[in-house]
mmCIF file of C-alpha atoms in Angstrom:
data_model
loop_
_atom_site.group_PDB
_atom_site.id
_atom_site.type_symbol
_atom_site.label_atom_id
_atom_site.label_comp_id
_atom_site.label_asym_id
_atom_site.label_seq_id
_atom_site.Cartn_x
_atom_site.Cartn_y
_atom_site.Cartn_z
ATOM 1 C CA ASP A 1 -16.169 -63.369 135.901
ATOM 2 C CA ALA A 2 -16.584 -59.577 137.571
ATOM 3 C CA ASP A 3 -13.910 -59.028 139.866
ATOM 4 C CA VAL A 4 -16.783 -57.905 142.432
ATOM 5 C CA THR A 5 -20.021 -59.951 142.842
ATOM 6 C CA GLN A 6 -23.054 -59.110 143.889
ATOM 7 C CA THR A 7 -26.317 -60.942 144.710
ATOM 8 C CA PRO A 8 -28.800 -60.900 144.308
ATOM 9 C CA ARG A 9 -28.819 -58.287 141.547
ATOM 10 C CA ASN A 10 -32.531 -57.058 142.162
ATOM 11 C CA ARG A 11 -34.967 -57.910 145.099
ATOM 12 C CA ILE A 12 -38.590 -57.412 146.055
ATOM 13 C CA THR A 13 -39.473 -57.560 149.758
ATOM 14 C CA LYS A 14 -42.457 -56.771 152.380
ATOM 15 C CA THR A 15 -41.679 -54.438 155.368
ATOM 16 C CA GLY A 16 -40.083 -56.095 157.995
ATOM 17 C CA LYS A 17 -38.553 -59.355 156.392
ATOM 18 C CA ARG A 18 -34.689 -59.737 156.950
ATOM 19 C CA ILE A 19 -32.793 -59.759 153.922
ATOM 20 C CA MET A 20 -29.201 -60.680 153.589
ATOM 21 C CA LEU A 21 -27.297 -58.828 150.500
ATOM 22 C CA GLU A 22 -24.145 -60.468 149.783
ATOM 23 C CA CYS A 23 -20.628 -59.192 148.069
ATOM 24 C CA SER A 24 -17.778 -61.559 146.788
ATOM 25 C CA GLN A 25 -14.529 -60.372 145.568
ATOM 26 C CA THR A 26 -11.610 -61.146 143.939
ATOM 27 C CA LYS A 27 -9.069 -58.384 143.184
ATOM 28 C CA GLY A 28 -7.349 -60.037 146.761
ATOM 29 C CA HIS A 29 -7.980 -56.223 148.062
ATOM 30 C CA ASP A 30 -8.075 -55.627 152.115
ATOM 31 C CA ARG A 31 -10.446 -52.983 152.817
ATOM 32 C CA MET A 32 -14.678 -53.511 151.395
ATOM 33 C CA TYR A 33 -17.364 -51.424 151.445
ATOM 34 C CA TRP A 34 -20.907 -50.377 151.240
ATOM 35 C CA TYR A 35 -22.387 -47.713 149.759
ATOM 36 C CA ARG A 36 -26.085 -46.734 149.026
ATOM 37 C CA GLN A 37 -27.376 -44.925 146.115
ATOM 38 C CA ASP A 38 -30.348 -42.797 146.045
ATOM 39 C CA PRO A 39 -31.458 -39.943 143.216
ATOM 40 C CA GLY A 40 -30.628 -37.130 143.961
ATOM 41 C CA LEU A 41 -28.983 -37.808 146.981
ATOM 42 C CA GLY A 42 -25.720 -39.702 145.484
ATOM 43 C CA LEU A 43 -23.678 -42.694 147.346
ATOM 44 C CA ARG A 44 -23.521 -42.589 151.084
ATOM 45 C CA LEU A 45 -20.956 -45.341 152.910
ATOM 46 C CA ILE A 46 -23.300 -47.910 155.362
ATOM 47 C CA TYR A 47 -20.036 -49.912 156.479
ATOM 48 C CA TYR A 48 -16.320 -50.588 155.916
ATOM 49 C CA SER A 49 -14.033 -52.598 156.302
ATOM 50 C CA PHE A 50 -10.506 -52.820 156.543
ATOM 51 C CA ASP A 51 -9.934 -56.240 157.193
ATOM 52 C CA VAL A 52 -11.668 -59.467 158.692
ATOM 53 C CA LYS A 53 -11.998 -58.408 162.347
ATOM 54 C CA ASP A 54 -12.104 -54.190 161.426
ATOM 55 C CA ILE A 55 -15.512 -53.088 161.115
ATOM 56 C CA ASN A 56 -16.036 -49.671 161.140
ATOM 57 C CA LYS A 57 -19.795 -48.061 160.981
ATOM 58 C CA GLY A 58 -20.267 -45.173 158.415
ATOM 59 C CA GLU A 59 -22.431 -42.310 157.605
ATOM 60 C CA ILE A 60 -25.908 -43.715 157.957
ATOM 61 C CA SER A 61 -25.528 -47.397 159.646
ATOM 62 C CA ASP A 62 -28.725 -46.988 161.340
ATOM 63 C CA GLY A 63 -31.018 -50.100 160.315
ATOM 64 C CA TYR A 64 -28.080 -51.868 158.554
ATOM 65 C CA SER A 65 -25.562 -54.847 159.959
ATOM 66 C CA VAL A 66 -22.350 -56.281 158.191
ATOM 67 C CA SER A 67 -20.672 -59.734 158.218
ATOM 68 C CA ARG A 68 -17.377 -59.245 156.797
ATOM 69 C CA GLN A 69 -17.212 -63.793 156.844
ATOM 70 C CA ALA A 70 -13.857 -64.011 155.048
ATOM 71 C CA GLN A 71 -10.987 -61.433 153.394
ATOM 72 C CA ALA A 72 -13.282 -61.692 149.985
ATOM 73 C CA LYS A 73 -16.445 -61.525 151.742
ATOM 74 C CA PHE A 74 -18.504 -59.000 152.496
ATOM 75 C CA SER A 75 -22.195 -58.967 153.436
ATOM 76 C CA LEU A 76 -25.153 -56.755 154.627
ATOM 77 C CA SER A 77 -28.352 -57.145 156.216
ATOM 78 C CA LEU A 78 -31.152 -55.631 156.506
ATOM 79 C CA GLU A 79 -33.252 -57.002 159.529
ATOM 80 C CA SER A 80 -35.982 -55.454 159.338
ATOM 81 C CA ALA A 81 -36.769 -53.485 156.334
ATOM 82 C CA ILE A 82 -38.558 -51.167 156.176
ATOM 83 C CA PRO A 83 -39.793 -49.192 152.472
ATOM 84 C CA ASN A 84 -37.229 -46.153 152.936
ATOM 85 C CA GLN A 85 -34.664 -48.475 152.399
ATOM 86 C CA THR A 86 -35.604 -49.152 148.796
ATOM 87 C CA ALA A 87 -32.308 -47.997 146.761
ATOM 88 C CA LEU A 88 -29.563 -49.481 144.686
ATOM 89 C CA TYR A 89 -26.580 -50.989 146.984
ATOM 90 C CA PHE A 90 -23.182 -50.710 145.965
ATOM 91 C CA CYS A 91 -20.029 -53.031 147.656
ATOM 92 C CA ALA A 92 -16.774 -51.612 147.001
ATOM 93 C CA THR A 93 -13.162 -53.145 147.167
ATOM 94 C CA SER A 94 -9.627 -50.648 147.534
ATOM 95 C CA TYR A 95 -6.338 -52.059 148.354
ATOM 96 C CA GLY A 96 -4.950 -49.306 150.806
ATOM 97 C CA ALA A 97 -6.905 -45.855 150.848
ATOM 98 C CA ASN A 98 -7.202 -45.967 147.034
ATOM 99 C CA VAL A 99 -9.327 -46.457 144.194
ATOM 100 C CA LEU A 100 -12.221 -48.651 144.579
ATOM 101 C CA THR A 101 -13.928 -51.431 142.298
ATOM 102 C CA PHE A 102 -17.873 -51.109 142.234
ATOM 103 C CA GLY A 103 -19.677 -54.087 142.238
ATOM 104 C CA ALA A 104 -22.636 -53.996 139.617
ATOM 105 C CA GLY A 105 -25.074 -52.785 142.463
ATOM 106 C CA SER A 106 -28.695 -54.816 144.274
ATOM 107 C CA ARG A 107 -31.628 -52.809 143.944
ATOM 108 C CA LEU A 108 -33.648 -53.490 146.839
ATOM 109 C CA THR A 109 -37.370 -52.604 147.001
ATOM 110 C CA VAL A 110 -39.189 -52.519 150.219
ATOM 111 C CA LEU A 111 -42.885 -52.764 150.421
ATOM 112 C CA GLU B 1 -17.672 -30.808 157.523
ATOM 113 C CA ASP B 2 -16.520 -32.402 154.274
ATOM 114 C CA GLN B 3 -18.446 -31.364 151.175
ATOM 115 C CA VAL B 4 -18.444 -31.647 147.312
ATOM 116 C CA THR B 5 -20.676 -29.983 145.042
ATOM 117 C CA GLN B 6 -21.002 -30.708 141.518
ATOM 118 C CA SER B 7 -22.120 -28.992 138.622
ATOM 119 C CA PRO B 8 -24.558 -28.698 136.594
ATOM 120 C CA GLU B 9 -26.664 -31.593 137.898
ATOM 121 C CA ALA B 10 -27.695 -32.513 134.123
ATOM 122 C CA LEU B 11 -25.963 -31.121 130.874
ATOM 123 C CA ARG B 12 -26.713 -32.123 127.644
ATOM 124 C CA LEU B 13 -24.057 -31.641 124.529
ATOM 125 C CA GLN B 14 -23.951 -31.791 120.599
ATOM 126 C CA GLU B 15 -22.054 -34.558 119.433
ATOM 127 C CA GLY B 16 -18.144 -32.262 119.010
ATOM 128 C CA GLU B 17 -19.739 -29.570 121.347
ATOM 129 C CA SER B 18 -16.621 -29.433 124.293
ATOM 130 C CA SER B 19 -17.462 -29.063 127.460
ATOM 131 C CA SER B 20 -16.410 -29.335 131.902
ATOM 132 C CA LEU B 21 -18.001 -30.597 134.679
ATOM 133 C CA ASN B 22 -17.318 -28.896 137.703
ATOM 134 C CA CYS B 23 -16.548 -30.436 141.225
ATOM 135 C CA SER B 24 -15.707 -27.808 144.172
ATOM 136 C CA TYR B 25 -14.955 -29.201 147.757
ATOM 137 C CA THR B 26 -14.312 -28.399 150.958
ATOM 138 C CA VAL B 27 -11.922 -30.793 152.885
ATOM 139 C CA SER B 28 -9.246 -30.622 155.873
ATOM 140 C CA GLY B 29 -6.701 -31.904 154.170
ATOM 141 C CA LEU B 30 -6.873 -33.063 150.935
ATOM 142 C CA ARG B 31 -4.964 -36.462 150.357
ATOM 143 C CA GLY B 32 -6.685 -36.914 146.935
ATOM 144 C CA LEU B 33 -9.521 -36.683 144.155
ATOM 145 C CA PHE B 34 -11.150 -39.196 142.216
ATOM 146 C CA TRP B 35 -13.365 -38.866 139.118
ATOM 147 C CA TYR B 36 -15.947 -41.961 138.395
ATOM 148 C CA ARG B 37 -17.636 -42.352 135.648
ATOM 149 C CA GLN B 38 -21.426 -44.853 136.094
ATOM 150 C CA ASP B 39 -23.231 -46.187 133.520
ATOM 151 C CA PRO B 40 -27.282 -46.956 134.335
ATOM 152 C CA GLY B 41 -27.977 -49.496 136.111
ATOM 153 C CA LYS B 42 -23.665 -50.142 136.718
ATOM 154 C CA GLY B 43 -21.146 -49.342 139.296
ATOM 155 C CA PRO B 44 -19.323 -46.520 139.581
ATOM 156 C CA GLU B 45 -15.980 -47.060 137.227
ATOM 157 C CA PHE B 46 -12.852 -45.028 137.721
ATOM 158 C CA LEU B 47 -11.716 -42.657 135.349
ATOM 159 C CA PHE B 48 -8.531 -40.534 137.300
ATOM 160 C CA THR B 49 -7.195 -39.249 140.695
ATOM 161 C CA LEU B 50 -5.694 -36.317 141.227
ATOM 162 C CA TYR B 51 -3.127 -35.618 144.061
ATOM 163 C CA SER B 52 -2.403 -31.591 143.736
ATOM 164 C CA ALA B 53 -3.047 -28.485 142.774
ATOM 165 C CA GLY B 54 -1.988 -28.029 138.985
ATOM 166 C CA GLU B 55 -1.968 -31.677 138.478
ATOM 167 C CA GLU B 56 -3.255 -32.739 135.032
ATOM 168 C CA LYS B 57 -4.721 -36.218 134.106
ATOM 169 C CA GLU B 58 -6.228 -37.585 130.256
ATOM 170 C CA LYS B 59 -7.253 -40.125 129.280
ATOM 171 C CA GLU B 60 -8.613 -40.135 125.501
ATOM 172 C CA ARG B 61 -11.192 -37.667 125.410
ATOM 173 C CA LEU B 62 -11.809 -36.780 129.097
ATOM 174 C CA LYS B 63 -9.329 -34.373 130.928
ATOM 175 C CA ALA B 64 -9.029 -33.941 134.404
ATOM 176 C CA THR B 65 -7.883 -30.614 136.514
ATOM 177 C CA LEU B 66 -6.910 -29.486 139.942
ATOM 178 C CA THR B 67 -7.296 -26.390 141.971
ATOM 179 C CA LYS B 68 -7.126 -25.683 145.465
ATOM 180 C CA LYS B 69 -10.947 -25.481 146.264
ATOM 181 C CA GLU B 70 -12.389 -27.618 142.645
ATOM 182 C CA SER B 71 -11.543 -29.750 139.705
ATOM 183 C CA PHE B 72 -12.570 -29.813 136.276
ATOM 184 C CA LEU B 73 -13.543 -32.579 134.002
ATOM 185 C CA HIS B 74 -12.722 -31.161 130.200
ATOM 186 C CA ILE B 75 -14.567 -33.300 127.642
ATOM 187 C CA THR B 76 -12.884 -32.182 124.133
ATOM 188 C CA ALA B 77 -15.639 -33.303 121.198
ATOM 189 C CA PRO B 78 -18.004 -35.591 122.858
ATOM 190 C CA LYS B 79 -19.524 -38.629 121.497
ATOM 191 C CA PRO B 80 -22.904 -40.242 122.418
ATOM 192 C CA GLU B 81 -20.800 -43.106 123.723
ATOM 193 C CA ASP B 82 -19.365 -40.954 127.026
ATOM 194 C CA SER B 83 -22.975 -40.107 127.933
ATOM 195 C CA ALA B 84 -22.845 -41.037 131.630
ATOM 196 C CA THR B 85 -23.224 -39.508 135.332
ATOM 197 C CA TYR B 86 -19.633 -38.503 136.123
ATOM 198 C CA LEU B 87 -18.792 -38.713 139.894
ATOM 199 C CA CYS B 88 -16.793 -36.636 141.873
ATOM 200 C CA ALA B 89 -14.988 -38.009 144.946
ATOM 201 C CA VAL B 90 -12.623 -36.739 147.712
ATOM 202 C CA LEU B 91 -10.127 -38.040 150.372
ATOM 203 C CA ARG B 92 -9.456 -35.869 153.495
ATOM 204 C CA GLY B 93 -6.146 -36.494 155.473
ATOM 205 C CA GLY B 94 -5.786 -37.014 159.559
ATOM 206 C CA GLY B 95 -6.970 -40.696 159.122
ATOM 207 C CA SER B 96 -10.316 -40.738 157.969
ATOM 208 C CA GLU B 97 -9.469 -43.123 154.776
ATOM 209 C CA LYS B 98 -13.320 -42.244 153.564
ATOM 210 C CA LEU B 99 -14.242 -41.756 150.391
ATOM 211 C CA VAL B 100 -17.057 -38.206 150.307
ATOM 212 C CA PHE B 101 -19.415 -38.395 146.842
ATOM 213 C CA GLY B 102 -20.741 -35.326 145.482
ATOM 214 C CA LYS B 103 -24.266 -36.416 143.723
ATOM 215 C CA GLY B 104 -22.752 -36.680 140.041
ATOM 216 C CA THR B 105 -23.346 -34.782 136.759
ATOM 217 C CA LYS B 106 -25.535 -36.868 134.366
ATOM 218 C CA LEU B 107 -24.058 -36.200 130.649
ATOM 219 C CA THR B 108 -26.044 -36.717 127.597
ATOM 220 C CA VAL B 109 -24.297 -36.097 124.377
ATOM 221 C CA ASN B 110 -26.278 -36.181 121.336
ATOM 222 C CA PRO B 111 -25.505 -37.553 117.970
#
């Protein structure tokens, strides 16, 4: 099994729908992150969490929310999806300010 | 504002043709510079961390070097399996604890 598992891997939805992307990890890491990757823009940080009670906004948090349900689980929600949220989303984990371990990605298409 | 610029955006090499990828950065108090490799449809995978100017790290055909303003990823005698997008990221000091990624260099090695 992968160290960082993201579900779903692919999702097509319509404008205005609520979407949740889930991430779970078996690394035992304290820190978890959600990134968005767009062609030509690189990886941009949406939200990050240093422990269950610590949630922080990244550089592009508008339109997104997160929940850290447990040390191993970190979910990203789009309350009302819009087409410009079409992107590849990555969850990542780290131990301290150290090397990130990424999941395989969740490709979201908003029509 | 922290900036990470990678060049070239894309690079095509023949098998065995050595070259270098560049990552230039502007960051206050560099704590670490990271190189990742990303294959299509997958999450980035960690390659190297460099912490101070003059440091070098090697792994198979790859060697990463660091100066006060930039890092190079040297690829010696590349093979087709080295084809991927290579990402550079910096971690700055001052308690930021967040990586800033460049947009990547897409490397294609033709047989």
